[in-house]
Amino acid sequence: MRFDCVERRLALLFANYARFIVFFPWPFIILPSIVTVSLGSGLLRHSVAFIKDELDLYTPTDALARRELQQLDTLFHINDSDPFYASRRYDIKRSGYIIVTSSIDDAEVLNPTTIRAAIQLWSIVQSLTVNDRNDQHITYPSICVKFPMPPEFIDALHAFFATNTSTPEQMCVSNPFVEAFKFILLNENTMLNRSIDRLSLTQISDIISVNSVGFANLLGGVTLDDHRRIAGAKAMMLPYALRHSTEAEDRIAEKWELKLADYLHEYESPSIHVSWWTYETLASESARDREQLKRMLLPCFIAISLYTVICCCVASSVRSRPWLGLGGVLSAAMAIISAVGLLLLCGYNMTSVACSMPFIIFSVGVDNVFILLSAWRSTNVGGTLERRMMDTFSDAAVSITATSMTDLISFAVGCMAPFPSVQMFCVYAVTAVLFTYIYQLTFFAGIMVLTGKREVDGRHCLTFLIIKKRSVDHFVRTAPVNKLAHSIDFHSVERFARDYFDKMDYGKEESWTRNHMMAKFFRTTYSDALLQPIFRVAIIITFIAYIGLATWGCVNVKFGLEPNDLLPDNSYGKRTLL
């Protein structure tokens, strides 16, 4: 009983399919081109369909955290117009922070120079202005989330002012220490000399304990004295929070955060270093990464095209097939355009992760090109174009079908992953793999027929001009005597001349696998080495070591996803999180 019944039937099917393409190659080239142009119009929706990268895209759809957040929103819905209590706020939307450190490595930040620079920075941040739809100027105090002034903070301020001095009832989310220094220095009723050099943190922390209203959480590298008062710190955090209850407020908050990031990118100070994280950091940095991926597509296409063309060329100007290699890469590019365009036309969204899909599809598509090319060069070079195409597709198309199905199933399984970003990437990958397979059996097959006809006709691979062969009479007159005498013993002069010219690349009976450098290496040098016992033992030992290393890696793999893993290596957000 034979178990290759499916393979044999597929081979016969593809052989008959190849025979049909040989007679009608142009429709298989023109039709995919028209489809690609038509579906490519969907790329015009790219900017509309793109959704910003947020942590929600990397949170499992069935995660318990999602249900808990929904319950919290139902039971304790936050209204930004109400006084803000940090213990009640369970989301981090439209909030962020600036971390201030000294410009001197490992230096304290609770000194007059650093505090003065931090106050100046925070004052500028509060004055950053954006415009709403009505062209009204909006600053941080206009859109900030406010919370009631803590009693401990009010007591601390009253220690520096006259008893009749009124203190604010509410304040924007910020660093209370910075606000305290700023309020004391600018208030006219202070009982102190308003010089920051004479105003020390100890004067405030004498009244406010380290645990009061979470002040210590806004300092990093804190050191305490014997009385649990703050004696020093290595970093200072300047937090903020913006109202976002309505769509208009959320849009203004987004503009303000982007302007804050732009300003901090250009900010320089001789006294302090700043790093920051905003709610828009992941989205903006991913967008920058996405634009970089787009710019890399053209160099990638050029590099793959050059590599494929080089690999499709041999010493013979007839058997070299540079246009076939270029057609294979173009086929993969057409599949990518068609897949993305189709999904965008269907209203499917796109995220930055999906932008890495083309690089994978290029490798899959080009790999199948080499499979078909290898099968073609393994056929009898003396056969007709029809026979060689039938042999090529009966041999290689089955392999391409199997590999494409493997890729398709792998990405299809990924579509069932609980992560929205992974689902989105796999949907685009599945569609692109499907188009890659279709275009390889249509567009690339048509290109293969045309280049195969050129090769069978003995035309130059670039100029398409027929290369004239030397006559047998000229060979008889110029052939070495010893070779000619040897040939007379076994063959006729004409048959020997034909065999001799075949080896010089003028005939059509010598298989490509016998004169291609890589094929010759694996057929002779490498295969001969495999017959040596020492070489076989070395391969087995290497493979066992590889399996052991892979097993160790699987056992010690770390599960989980950190926000800094989603950012580019040169991102300011990654430096902040680290």
CSV table of N, CA and C in Angstrom, one decimal, residues 16 27 33 83 98 100-101 170 202 227 253 287 309 320 330 350 364 418 426 442 451 466 484 502 526 538 551 565:
chain,number,residue,atom,x,y,z
A,16,ASN,N,-0.1,19.3,-15.0
A,16,ASN,CA,-1.0,19.8,-16.0
A,16,ASN,C,-1.3,21.3,-16.0
A,27,PRO,N,-1.7,36.0,-19.3
A,27,PRO,CA,-2.8,36.3,-18.4
A,27,PRO,C,-2.5,36.1,-16.9
A,33,SER,N,-1.3,41.5,-11.5
A,33,SER,CA,-0.8,42.9,-11.5
A,33,SER,C,-2.0,43.8,-11.3
A,83,PRO,N,-13.2,66.3,43.2
A,83,PRO,CA,-11.8,66.3,43.8
A,83,PRO,C,-11.1,65.0,43.6
A,98,ILE,N,7.8,63.4,35.4
A,98,ILE,CA,9.1,63.8,35.0
A,98,ILE,C,10.1,63.5,36.2
A,100,VAL,N,13.6,64.1,37.9
A,100,VAL,CA,14.7,65.1,37.9
A,100,VAL,C,15.9,64.5,38.8
A,101,THR,N,17.0,64.5,38.2
A,101,THR,CA,18.3,64.1,38.9
A,101,THR,C,19.3,65.2,38.7
A,170,GLN,N,-7.4,73.5,47.0
A,170,GLN,CA,-7.1,72.5,46.0
A,170,GLN,C,-5.8,72.8,45.3
A,202,THR,N,14.4,70.5,55.6
A,202,THR,CA,14.2,70.1,57.0
A,202,THR,C,13.1,70.9,57.7
A,227,HIS,N,15.2,60.4,63.2
A,227,HIS,CA,13.8,60.8,63.5
A,227,HIS,C,12.9,60.5,62.4
A,253,ALA,N,-5.9,66.9,26.2
A,253,ALA,CA,-4.9,66.3,27.0
A,253,ALA,C,-3.8,65.6,26.2
A,287,ALA,N,5.0,54.8,17.1
A,287,ALA,CA,4.8,55.4,15.8
A,287,ALA,C,6.2,55.8,15.1
A,309,VAL,N,19.0,38.0,-7.3
A,309,VAL,CA,19.5,38.0,-8.6
A,309,VAL,C,20.9,37.4,-8.7
A,320,SER,N,21.8,31.8,-16.7
A,320,SER,CA,21.5,32.8,-15.6
A,320,SER,C,20.1,33.3,-15.8
A,330,LEU,N,9.5,40.6,-6.6
A,330,LEU,CA,8.3,41.4,-6.9
A,330,LEU,C,7.0,40.7,-6.6
A,350,MET,N,-5.0,48.5,12.0
A,350,MET,CA,-3.5,48.1,11.9
A,350,MET,C,-2.8,48.8,13.0
A,364,VAL,N,9.8,34.4,3.3
A,364,VAL,CA,9.0,33.2,2.8
A,364,VAL,C,8.8,33.2,1.3
A,418,PRO,N,-4.7,35.4,22.8
A,418,PRO,CA,-5.5,36.3,23.5
A,418,PRO,C,-5.0,37.8,23.4
A,426,CYS,N,-1.0,38.5,13.1
A,426,CYS,CA,-1.2,37.1,12.5
A,426,CYS,C,-2.3,37.2,11.4
A,442,THR,N,0.9,31.9,-10.0
A,442,THR,CA,0.4,32.7,-11.2
A,442,THR,C,1.4,33.6,-11.8
A,451,THR,N,11.1,33.3,-18.9
A,451,THR,CA,12.5,33.2,-18.8
A,451,THR,C,13.0,31.8,-19.2
A,466,ILE,N,20.0,36.0,-29.3
A,466,ILE,CA,20.4,34.6,-29.5
A,466,ILE,C,21.9,34.5,-29.5
A,484,LEU,N,40.4,14.3,-29.0
A,484,LEU,CA,39.8,13.9,-30.3
A,484,LEU,C,40.0,12.4,-30.5
A,502,ASP,N,28.9,21.0,-24.5
A,502,ASP,CA,28.0,21.0,-23.4
A,502,ASP,C,28.7,21.4,-22.1
A,526,TYR,N,30.9,18.4,0.6
A,526,TYR,CA,30.1,18.2,1.8
A,526,TYR,C,29.7,16.7,2.0
A,538,ALA,N,31.1,14.3,15.0
A,538,ALA,CA,31.1,15.7,15.4
A,538,ALA,C,29.7,16.3,15.2
A,551,THR,N,16.8,23.2,25.1
A,551,THR,CA,16.0,22.7,26.3
A,551,THR,C,16.2,23.6,27.5
A,565,ASP,N,9.9,46.7,27.0
A,565,ASP,CA,10.2,45.7,25.9
A,565,ASP,C,9.4,46.1,24.6
